Coordinates of C-alpha atoms and ligand atoms in Angstrom, one line a residue:
X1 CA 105.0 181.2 -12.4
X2 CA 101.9 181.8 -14.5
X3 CA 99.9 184.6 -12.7
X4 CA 96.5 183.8 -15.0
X5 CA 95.6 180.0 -15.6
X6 CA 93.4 180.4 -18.6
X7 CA 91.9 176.9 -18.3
X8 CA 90.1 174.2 -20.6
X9 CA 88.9 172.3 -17.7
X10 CA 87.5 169.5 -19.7
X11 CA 89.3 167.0 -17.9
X12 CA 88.1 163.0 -18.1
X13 CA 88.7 161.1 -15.4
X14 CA 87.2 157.4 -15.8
X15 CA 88.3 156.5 -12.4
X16 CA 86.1 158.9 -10.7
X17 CA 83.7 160.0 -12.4
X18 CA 80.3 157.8 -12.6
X19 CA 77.8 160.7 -14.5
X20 CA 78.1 164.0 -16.6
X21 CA 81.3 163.1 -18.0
X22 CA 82.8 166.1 -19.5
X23 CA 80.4 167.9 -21.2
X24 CA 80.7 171.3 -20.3
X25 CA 81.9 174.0 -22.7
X26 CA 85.3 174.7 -22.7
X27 CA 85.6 178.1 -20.2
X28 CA 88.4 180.2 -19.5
X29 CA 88.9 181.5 -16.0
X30 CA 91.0 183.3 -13.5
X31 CA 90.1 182.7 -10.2
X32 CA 87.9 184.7 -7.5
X33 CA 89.7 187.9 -6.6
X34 CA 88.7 188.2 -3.0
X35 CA 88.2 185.6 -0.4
X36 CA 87.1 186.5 3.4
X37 CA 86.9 183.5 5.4
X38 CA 85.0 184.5 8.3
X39 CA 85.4 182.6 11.7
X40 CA 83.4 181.9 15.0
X41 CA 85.5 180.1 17.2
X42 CA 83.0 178.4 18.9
X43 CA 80.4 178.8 17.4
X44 CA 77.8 176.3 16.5
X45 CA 73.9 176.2 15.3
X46 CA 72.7 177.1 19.1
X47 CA 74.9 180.2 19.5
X48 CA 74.0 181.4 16.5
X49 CA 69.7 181.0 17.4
X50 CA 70.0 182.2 20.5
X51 CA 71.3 185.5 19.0
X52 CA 68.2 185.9 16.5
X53 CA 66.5 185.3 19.3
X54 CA 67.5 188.3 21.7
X55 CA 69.0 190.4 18.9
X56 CA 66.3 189.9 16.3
X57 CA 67.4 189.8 12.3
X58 CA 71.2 188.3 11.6
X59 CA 73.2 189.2 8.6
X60 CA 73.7 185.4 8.8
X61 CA 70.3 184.5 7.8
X62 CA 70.5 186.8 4.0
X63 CA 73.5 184.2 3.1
X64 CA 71.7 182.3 -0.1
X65 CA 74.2 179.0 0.2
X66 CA 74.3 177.2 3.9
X67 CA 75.6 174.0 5.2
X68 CA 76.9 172.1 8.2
X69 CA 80.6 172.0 8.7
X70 CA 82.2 168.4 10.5
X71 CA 85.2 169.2 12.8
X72 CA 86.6 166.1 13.9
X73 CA 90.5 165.9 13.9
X74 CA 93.0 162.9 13.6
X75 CA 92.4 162.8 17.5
X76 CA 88.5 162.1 17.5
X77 CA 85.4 163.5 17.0
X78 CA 86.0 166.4 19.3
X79 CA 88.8 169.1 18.2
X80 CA 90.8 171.5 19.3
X81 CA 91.0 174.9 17.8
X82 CA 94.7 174.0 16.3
X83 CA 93.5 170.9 14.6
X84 CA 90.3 172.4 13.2
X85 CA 91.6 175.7 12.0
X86 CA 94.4 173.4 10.7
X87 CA 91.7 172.0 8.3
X88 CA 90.6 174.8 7.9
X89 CA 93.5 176.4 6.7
X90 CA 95.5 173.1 4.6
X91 CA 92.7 170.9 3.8
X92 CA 94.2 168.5 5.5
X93 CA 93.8 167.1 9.1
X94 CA 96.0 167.0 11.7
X95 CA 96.2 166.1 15.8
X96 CA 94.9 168.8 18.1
X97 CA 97.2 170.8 19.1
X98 CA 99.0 171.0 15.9
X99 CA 99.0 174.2 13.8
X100 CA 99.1 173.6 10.1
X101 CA 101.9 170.8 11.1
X102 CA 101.3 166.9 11.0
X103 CA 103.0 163.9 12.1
X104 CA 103.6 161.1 9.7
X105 CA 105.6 158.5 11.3
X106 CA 108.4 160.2 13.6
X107 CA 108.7 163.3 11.3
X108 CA 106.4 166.3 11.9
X109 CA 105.9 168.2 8.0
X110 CA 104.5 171.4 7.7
X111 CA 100.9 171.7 5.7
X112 CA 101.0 174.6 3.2
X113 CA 97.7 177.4 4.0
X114 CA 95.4 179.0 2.0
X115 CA 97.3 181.8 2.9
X116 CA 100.5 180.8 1.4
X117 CA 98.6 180.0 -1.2
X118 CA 96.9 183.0 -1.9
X119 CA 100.3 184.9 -1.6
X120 CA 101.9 182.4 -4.1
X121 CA 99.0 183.8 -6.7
X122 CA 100.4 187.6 -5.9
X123 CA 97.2 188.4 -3.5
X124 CA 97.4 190.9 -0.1
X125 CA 96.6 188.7 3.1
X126 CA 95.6 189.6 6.1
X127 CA 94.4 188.2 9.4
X128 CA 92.5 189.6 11.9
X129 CA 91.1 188.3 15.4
X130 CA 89.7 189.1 18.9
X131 CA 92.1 186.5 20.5
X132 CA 95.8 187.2 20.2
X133 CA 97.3 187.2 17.0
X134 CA 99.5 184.1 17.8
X135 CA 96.5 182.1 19.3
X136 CA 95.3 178.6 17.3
X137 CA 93.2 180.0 14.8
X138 CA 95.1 182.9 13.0
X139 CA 98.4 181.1 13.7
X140 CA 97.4 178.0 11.7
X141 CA 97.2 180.4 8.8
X142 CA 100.2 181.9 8.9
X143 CA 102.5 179.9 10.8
X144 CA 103.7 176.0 11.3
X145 CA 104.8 174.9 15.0
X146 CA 104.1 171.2 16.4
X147 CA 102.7 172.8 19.5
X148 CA 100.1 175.9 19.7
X149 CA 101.3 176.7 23.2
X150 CA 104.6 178.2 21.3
X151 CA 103.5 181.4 20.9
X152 CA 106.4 183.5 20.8
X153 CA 108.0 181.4 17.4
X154 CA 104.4 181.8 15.7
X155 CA 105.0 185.5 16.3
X156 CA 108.0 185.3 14.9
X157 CA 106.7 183.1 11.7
X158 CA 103.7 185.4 11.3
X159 CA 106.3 188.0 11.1
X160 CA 108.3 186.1 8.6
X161 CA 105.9 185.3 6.4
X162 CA 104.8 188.7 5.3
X163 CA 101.0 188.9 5.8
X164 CA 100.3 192.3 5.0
X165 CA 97.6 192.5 7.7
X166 CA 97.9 191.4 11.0
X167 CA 95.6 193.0 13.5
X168 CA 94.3 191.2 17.5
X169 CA 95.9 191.5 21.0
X170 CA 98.9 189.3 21.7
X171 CA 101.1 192.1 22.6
X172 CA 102.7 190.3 25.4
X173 CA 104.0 187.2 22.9
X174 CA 105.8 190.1 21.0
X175 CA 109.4 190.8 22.4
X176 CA 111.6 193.6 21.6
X177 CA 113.6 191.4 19.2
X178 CA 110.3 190.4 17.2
X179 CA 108.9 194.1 17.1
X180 CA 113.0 194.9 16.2
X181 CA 112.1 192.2 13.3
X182 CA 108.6 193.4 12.1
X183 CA 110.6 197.1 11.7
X184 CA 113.3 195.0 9.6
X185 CA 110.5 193.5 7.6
X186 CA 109.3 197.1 6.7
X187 CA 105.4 196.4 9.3
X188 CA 104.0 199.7 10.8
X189 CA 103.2 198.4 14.1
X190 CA 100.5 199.9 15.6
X191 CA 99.3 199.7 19.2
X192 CA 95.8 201.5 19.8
X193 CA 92.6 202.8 18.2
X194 CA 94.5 206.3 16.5
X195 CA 97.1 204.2 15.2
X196 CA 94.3 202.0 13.5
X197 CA 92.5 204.9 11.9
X198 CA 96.0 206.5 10.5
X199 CA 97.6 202.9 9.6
X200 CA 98.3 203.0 5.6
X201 CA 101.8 200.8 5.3
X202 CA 101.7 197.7 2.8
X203 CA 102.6 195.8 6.1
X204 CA 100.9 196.8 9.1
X205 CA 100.9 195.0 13.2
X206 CA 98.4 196.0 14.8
X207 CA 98.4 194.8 18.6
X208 CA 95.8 196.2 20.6
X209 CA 96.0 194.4 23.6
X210 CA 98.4 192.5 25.8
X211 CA 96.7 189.5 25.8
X212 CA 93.0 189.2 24.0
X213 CA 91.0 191.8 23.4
X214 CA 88.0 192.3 26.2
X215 CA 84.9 190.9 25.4
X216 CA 82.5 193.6 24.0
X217 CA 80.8 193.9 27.2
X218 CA 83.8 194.8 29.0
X219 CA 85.1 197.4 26.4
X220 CA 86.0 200.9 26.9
X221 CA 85.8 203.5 24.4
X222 CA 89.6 203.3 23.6
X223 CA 89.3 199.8 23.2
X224 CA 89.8 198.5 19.1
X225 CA 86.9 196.2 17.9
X226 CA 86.1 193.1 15.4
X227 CA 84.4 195.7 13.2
X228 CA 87.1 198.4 13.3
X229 CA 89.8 196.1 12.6
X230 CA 87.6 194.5 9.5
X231 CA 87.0 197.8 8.1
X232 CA 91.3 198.7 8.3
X233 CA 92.0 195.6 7.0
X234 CA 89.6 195.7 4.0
X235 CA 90.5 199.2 2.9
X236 CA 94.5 198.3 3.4
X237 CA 94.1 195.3 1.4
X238 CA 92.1 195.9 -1.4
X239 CA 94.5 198.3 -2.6
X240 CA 96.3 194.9 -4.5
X241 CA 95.0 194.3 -7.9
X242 CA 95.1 190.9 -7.9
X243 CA 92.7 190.7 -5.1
X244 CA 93.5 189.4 -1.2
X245 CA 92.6 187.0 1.1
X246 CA 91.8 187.8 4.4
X247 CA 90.4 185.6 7.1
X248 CA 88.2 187.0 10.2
X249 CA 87.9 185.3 13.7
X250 CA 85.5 186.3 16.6
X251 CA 87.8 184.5 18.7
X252 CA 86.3 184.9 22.0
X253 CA 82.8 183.4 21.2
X254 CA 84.6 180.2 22.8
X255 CA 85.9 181.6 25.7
X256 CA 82.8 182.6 26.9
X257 CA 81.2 179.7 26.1
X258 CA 83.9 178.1 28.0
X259 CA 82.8 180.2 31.3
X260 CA 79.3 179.2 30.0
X261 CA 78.7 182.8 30.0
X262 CA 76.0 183.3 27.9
X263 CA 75.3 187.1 27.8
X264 CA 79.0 187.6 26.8
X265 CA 78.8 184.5 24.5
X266 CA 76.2 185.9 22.3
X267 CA 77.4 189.4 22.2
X268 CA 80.8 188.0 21.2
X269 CA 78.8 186.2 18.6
X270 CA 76.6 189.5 17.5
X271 CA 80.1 191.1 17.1
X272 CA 80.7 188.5 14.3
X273 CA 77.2 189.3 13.0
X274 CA 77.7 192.9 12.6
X275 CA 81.5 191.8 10.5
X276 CA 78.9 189.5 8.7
X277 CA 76.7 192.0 7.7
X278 CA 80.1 194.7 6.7
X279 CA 81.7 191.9 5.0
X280 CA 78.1 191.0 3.2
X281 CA 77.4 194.6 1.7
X282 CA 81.0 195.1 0.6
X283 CA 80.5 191.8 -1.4
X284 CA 77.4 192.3 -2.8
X285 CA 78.7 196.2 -3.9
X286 CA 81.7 193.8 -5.9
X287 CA 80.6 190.9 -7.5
X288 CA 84.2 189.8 -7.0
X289 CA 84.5 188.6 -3.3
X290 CA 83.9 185.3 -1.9
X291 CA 82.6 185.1 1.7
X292 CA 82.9 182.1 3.6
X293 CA 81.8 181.9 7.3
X294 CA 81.6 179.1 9.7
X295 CA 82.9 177.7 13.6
X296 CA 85.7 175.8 13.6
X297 CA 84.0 173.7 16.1
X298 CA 81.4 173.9 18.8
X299 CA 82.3 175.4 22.6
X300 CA 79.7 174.6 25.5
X301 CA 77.1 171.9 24.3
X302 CA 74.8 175.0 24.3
X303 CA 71.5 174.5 24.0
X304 CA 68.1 176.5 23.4
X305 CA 65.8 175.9 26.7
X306 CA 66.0 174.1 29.4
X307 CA 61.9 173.0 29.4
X308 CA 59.1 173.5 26.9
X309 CA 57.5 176.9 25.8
X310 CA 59.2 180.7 26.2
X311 CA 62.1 179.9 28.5
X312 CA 65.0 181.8 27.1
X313 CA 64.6 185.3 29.1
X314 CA 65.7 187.8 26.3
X315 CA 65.3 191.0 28.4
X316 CA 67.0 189.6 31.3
X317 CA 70.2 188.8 29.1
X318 CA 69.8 192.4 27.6
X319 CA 70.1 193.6 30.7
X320 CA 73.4 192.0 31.5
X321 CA 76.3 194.5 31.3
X322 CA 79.4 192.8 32.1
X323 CA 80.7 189.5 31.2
X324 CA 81.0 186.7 34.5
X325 CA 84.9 187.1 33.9
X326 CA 84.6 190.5 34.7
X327 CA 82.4 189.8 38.1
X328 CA 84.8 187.1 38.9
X329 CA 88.0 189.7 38.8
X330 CA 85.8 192.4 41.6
X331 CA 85.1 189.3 43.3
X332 CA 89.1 188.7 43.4
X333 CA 89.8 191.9 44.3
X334 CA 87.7 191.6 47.6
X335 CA 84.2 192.4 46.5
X336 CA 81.2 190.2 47.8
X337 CA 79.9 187.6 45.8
X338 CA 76.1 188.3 46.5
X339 CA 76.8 192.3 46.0
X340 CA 78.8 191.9 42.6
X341 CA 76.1 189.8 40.9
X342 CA 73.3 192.0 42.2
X343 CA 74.9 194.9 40.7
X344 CA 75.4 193.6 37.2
X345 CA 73.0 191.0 36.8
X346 CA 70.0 192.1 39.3
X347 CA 69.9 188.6 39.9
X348 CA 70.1 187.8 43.8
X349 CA 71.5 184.3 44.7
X350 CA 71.3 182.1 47.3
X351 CA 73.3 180.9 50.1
X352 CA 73.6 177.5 48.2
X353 CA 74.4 179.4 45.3
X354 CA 77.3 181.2 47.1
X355 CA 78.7 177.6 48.4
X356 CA 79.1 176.2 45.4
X357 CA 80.6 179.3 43.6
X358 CA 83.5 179.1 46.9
X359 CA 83.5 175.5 46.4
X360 CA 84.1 175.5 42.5
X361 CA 86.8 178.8 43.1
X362 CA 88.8 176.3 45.7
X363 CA 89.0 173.5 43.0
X364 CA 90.0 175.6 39.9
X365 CA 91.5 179.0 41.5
X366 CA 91.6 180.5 37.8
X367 CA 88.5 179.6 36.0
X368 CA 86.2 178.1 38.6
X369 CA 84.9 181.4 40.2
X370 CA 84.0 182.9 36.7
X371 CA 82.8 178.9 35.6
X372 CA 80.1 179.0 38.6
X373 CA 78.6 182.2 37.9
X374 CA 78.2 181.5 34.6
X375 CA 76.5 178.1 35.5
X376 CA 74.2 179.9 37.5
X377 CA 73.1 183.1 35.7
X378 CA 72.8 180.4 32.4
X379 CA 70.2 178.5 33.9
X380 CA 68.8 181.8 35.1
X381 CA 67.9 183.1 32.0
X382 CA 66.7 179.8 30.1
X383 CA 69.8 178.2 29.1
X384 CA 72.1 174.9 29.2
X385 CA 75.5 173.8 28.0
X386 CA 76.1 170.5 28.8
X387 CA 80.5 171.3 29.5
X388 CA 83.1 173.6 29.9
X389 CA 84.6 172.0 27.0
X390 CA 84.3 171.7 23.2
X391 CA 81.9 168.7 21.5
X392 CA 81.9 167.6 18.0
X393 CA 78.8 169.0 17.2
X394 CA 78.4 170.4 13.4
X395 CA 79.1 174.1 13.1
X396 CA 77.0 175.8 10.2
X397 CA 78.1 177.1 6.9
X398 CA 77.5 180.2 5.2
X399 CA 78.7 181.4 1.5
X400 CA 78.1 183.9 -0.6
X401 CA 79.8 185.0 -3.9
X402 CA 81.3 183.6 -6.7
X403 CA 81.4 179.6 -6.8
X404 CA 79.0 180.4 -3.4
X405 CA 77.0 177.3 -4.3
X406 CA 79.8 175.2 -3.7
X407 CA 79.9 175.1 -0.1
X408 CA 75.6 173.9 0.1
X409 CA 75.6 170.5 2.1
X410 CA 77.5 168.2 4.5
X411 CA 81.2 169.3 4.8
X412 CA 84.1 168.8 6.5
X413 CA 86.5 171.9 7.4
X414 CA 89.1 169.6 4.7
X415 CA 86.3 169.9 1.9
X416 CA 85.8 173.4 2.7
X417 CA 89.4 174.7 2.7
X418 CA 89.7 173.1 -0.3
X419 CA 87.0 174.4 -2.5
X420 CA 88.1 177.6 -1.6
X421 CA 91.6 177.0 -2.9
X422 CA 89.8 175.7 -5.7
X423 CA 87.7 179.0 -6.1
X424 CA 90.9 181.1 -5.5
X425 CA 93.3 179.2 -8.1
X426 CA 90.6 177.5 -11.2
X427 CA 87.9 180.1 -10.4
X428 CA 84.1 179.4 -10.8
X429 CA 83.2 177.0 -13.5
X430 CA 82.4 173.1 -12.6
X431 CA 85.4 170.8 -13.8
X432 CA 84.7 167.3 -14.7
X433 CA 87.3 165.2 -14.6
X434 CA 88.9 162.1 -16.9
X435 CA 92.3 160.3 -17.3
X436 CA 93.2 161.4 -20.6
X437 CA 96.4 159.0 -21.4
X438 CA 98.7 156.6 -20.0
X439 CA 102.1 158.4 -19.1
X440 CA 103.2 158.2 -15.5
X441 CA 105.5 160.7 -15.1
X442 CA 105.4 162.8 -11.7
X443 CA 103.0 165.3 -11.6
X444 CA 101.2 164.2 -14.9
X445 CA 98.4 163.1 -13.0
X446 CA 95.8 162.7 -15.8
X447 CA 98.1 160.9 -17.9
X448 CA 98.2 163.4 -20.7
X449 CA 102.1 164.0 -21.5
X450 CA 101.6 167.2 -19.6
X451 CA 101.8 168.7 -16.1
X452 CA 99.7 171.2 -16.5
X453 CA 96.3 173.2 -14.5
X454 CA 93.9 169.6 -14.6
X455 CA 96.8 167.7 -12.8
X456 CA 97.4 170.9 -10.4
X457 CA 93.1 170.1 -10.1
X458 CA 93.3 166.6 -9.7
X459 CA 96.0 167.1 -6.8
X460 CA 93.8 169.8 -5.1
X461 CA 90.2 167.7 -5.6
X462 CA 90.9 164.0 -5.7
X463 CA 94.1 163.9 -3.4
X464 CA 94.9 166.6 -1.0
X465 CA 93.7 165.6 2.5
X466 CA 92.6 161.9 1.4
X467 CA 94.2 158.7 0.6
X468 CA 93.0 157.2 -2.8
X469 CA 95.9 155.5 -4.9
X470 CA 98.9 155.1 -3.7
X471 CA 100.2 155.2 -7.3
X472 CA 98.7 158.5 -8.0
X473 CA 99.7 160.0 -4.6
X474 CA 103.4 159.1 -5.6
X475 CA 102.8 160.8 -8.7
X476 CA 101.5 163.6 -7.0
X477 CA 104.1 164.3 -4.3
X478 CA 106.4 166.5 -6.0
X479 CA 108.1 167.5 -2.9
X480 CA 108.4 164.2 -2.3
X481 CA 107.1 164.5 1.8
X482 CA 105.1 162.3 1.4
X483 CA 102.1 163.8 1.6
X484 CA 99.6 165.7 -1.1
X485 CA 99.1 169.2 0.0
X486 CA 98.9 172.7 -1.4
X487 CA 102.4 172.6 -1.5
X488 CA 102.4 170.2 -4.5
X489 CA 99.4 171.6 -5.7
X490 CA 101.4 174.8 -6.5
X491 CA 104.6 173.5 -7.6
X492 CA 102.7 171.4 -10.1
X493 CA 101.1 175.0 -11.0
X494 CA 104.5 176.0 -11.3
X495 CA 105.4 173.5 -14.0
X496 CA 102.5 174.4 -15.7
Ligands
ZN1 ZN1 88.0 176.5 23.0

């Protein structure tokens, strides 16, 4: 395998190309270093202006390219976070559900990840997330299973597959035989915040709760957060030469949007501004470091206002301390509904307001209690979300970087992943593309006599994730799955 693909992307491609045909000087390239893919689950335009709104200045708004991001799987216009971190991940779309997995007639194939890819081109990866390491969106980077409910084999998998960084909760989808495993596969597997600070391994586990990690409101001082775990994972990877890629999630943006909690919501989402803003400096200290940071789709329906003029009360949701999941547990546990609100919202509800949290805890025993309070104290403070569910929304788009410009406009997640394999394997400069010849041999996509770097581009940019020629996509296929994915993209940069 060629570890530097010094590249005279001067490719003509009269099939595609209407203007500019391949005029650029001749450039030679490796590819970015660094790549830190930062995710809100969740998160769409809405969260992200209601938390300039009460927290003032965002490390979101000094990004110099921006865009909106479409979400929409193979199941609709409204994802799930499997099928959009999926995208995400492959470039290529898949059911909800699915992580980095697709069905094609009765066969399920696995979608190779930015990850894999990354690794392939001798990088450090890492992953890092509020949630539990084996939920949707760090699994689809690092794992392949038909079902994102199997949490226990994408532990295993995540395990397998080397990532030098894996730091979340999850503990409880970790058995003895998988922690036996991560030993085997020479991981220092960590459990709390000393065991974060002192890490050093090449591999490191870090599981620092049994299930998710709390929401910032409800933290204690012993608990591990988004920023602590960025900072680890940075210093731990950078230490490869060749560069890493490491993908970020503020995973819990959606659950509280969920709950329609918006106090938690937004300080789950300044949590991912403060990573923004780490993440930002480091890059502009390097030169070398692509950041990328989106939603993988939006949670809620939230919206700014609920009537014209200054409705949004900022002090009151400063003044919130605890997240409605944490009310809803005291309230479990005995406490009165009227007294538990008082104490940590100051808000004082009515009797109507107490029948229809009851009624809504009798119809959904685990979510409704927390789901009504969060109704309420929402509309409270000058706010609306339309569901307890996701919508297809757009979910904005943020680069900075090398190749940064790139990601300005109208994407979907597909588009997105894909420039930034692009980025990571051919590096900055714009390639223009032309059919140079008329051999048809497999993998000799331009037609030149040679499999070389422009077919490994023209499998990446012109086929992976979309149907075009069926000719060309048999060309292409040099698994021969049937499909064009990063897979073939690499093999063909293993002919090279
Ligand atoms: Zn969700």
């Amino acid at each position: 395998m060629k570890k530097v693909f010094g590249l005279l992307l001067i490719i003509g491609l009269l099939v595609f190309a209407q203007a500019g045909i391949a005029t650029a000087p001749a450039t030679t390239s490796t590819g970015v270093k660094n790549v830190i893919l930062i995710i809100g689950d969740g998160m769409g335009f809405a969260h992200v202006q209601l938390t300039k709104l009460v927290y003032g200045h965002l490390n979101m708004e000094d990004f110099p390219y921006t865009g909106f991001e479409l979400t929409y799987s193979l199941s609709g216009e409204v994802t799930d976070s499997a099928a959009a971190a999926t995208a995400l991940a492959t470039g290529m779309k898949t059911y909800n559900g699915m992580i980095s997995t697709v069905t094609n007639g009765d066969k399920v194939y696995n979608l190779t990840t930015l990850l894999e890819l990354a690794q392939f081109l001798g990088k450090s990866t890492g992953l890092v997330t509020t949630t539990r390491i084996t939920h949707a969106t760090p699994a689809a980077f690092g794992a392949h299973v038909e079902d994102r409910d199997m949490e226990a084999e994408i532990a295993k998998q995540l395990i397998e597959h080397k990532i030098n960084v894996l730091f979340g909760g999850g503990k409880k989808k970790f058995d003895d035989a998988t922690l036996e495993l991560a030993k085997q596969y020479g991981y220092e597997v960590i459990f709390d915040k000393e065991g974060l600070e002192k890490a050093s391994g090449e591999y490191v586990l870090g599981l620092f709760a049994y299930s998710h990690i709390p929401y910032v409101l409800d933290r204690s001082e012993s608990d591990v957060g988004l920023l602590d775990m960025t900072k680890k994972a940075i210093e731990l990877l950078e230490r490869n030469p060749n560069g890493f890629f490491l993908m970020i999630e503020a995973g819990r943006i959606d659950h509280a949007s969920h709950g329609n909690d918006i106090v938690a919501t937004l300080a789950e989402t300044k949590e991912l501004d403060d990573v923004v803003g780490y993440v930002l400096e480091y890059a502009k200290k390097r030169g070398d470091t692509l950041v990328v940071v989106t939603g993988d789709h939006e949670t809620g329906g939230l919206a700014v206002g609920i009537n014209y003029g200054s409705v949004v009360d900022v002090n009151k949701i400063l003044s919130i301390k605890k997240s409605t999941s944490f009310m809803a547990a005291e309230i479990k546990n005995g406490g009165d509904i009227k007294e538990v609100v008082k104490k940590y919202t100051g808000i004082e509800l009515s009797d109507e307001e107490v029948e229809y949290i009851k009624q809504m805890d009798q119809e959904n025993p685990i979510f409704g209690l927390s789901n009504a309070l969060g109704e309420i104290i929402s509309k409270k403070v000058g706010v609306t979300f339309a569901s307890h569910k996701h919508t297809g929304e757009p979910v904005p788009l943020l680069a900075y970087g090398p190749g940064a410009d790139n990601f300005v406009g109208f994407h979907h997640h597909i588009q997105t992943s894909k420039l930034i394999a692009k980025l990571m394997i051919f590096g900055v400069p714009r390639v223009n593309i032309l059919f140079e010849g008329t051999s048809s041999a497999k993998g000799d996509l331009n037609g030149d006599y040679r499999v070389d770097e422009k077919d490994a581009y023209i499998a990446l940019m012109v086929l992976l994730g979309e149907k075009v020629d069926s000719e060309l996509e048999e060309r292409a296929d040099l698994d021969n799955n049937g499909i064009i994915d990063l897979h073939d993209v690499m093999l063909i940069l293993q002919e090279a």
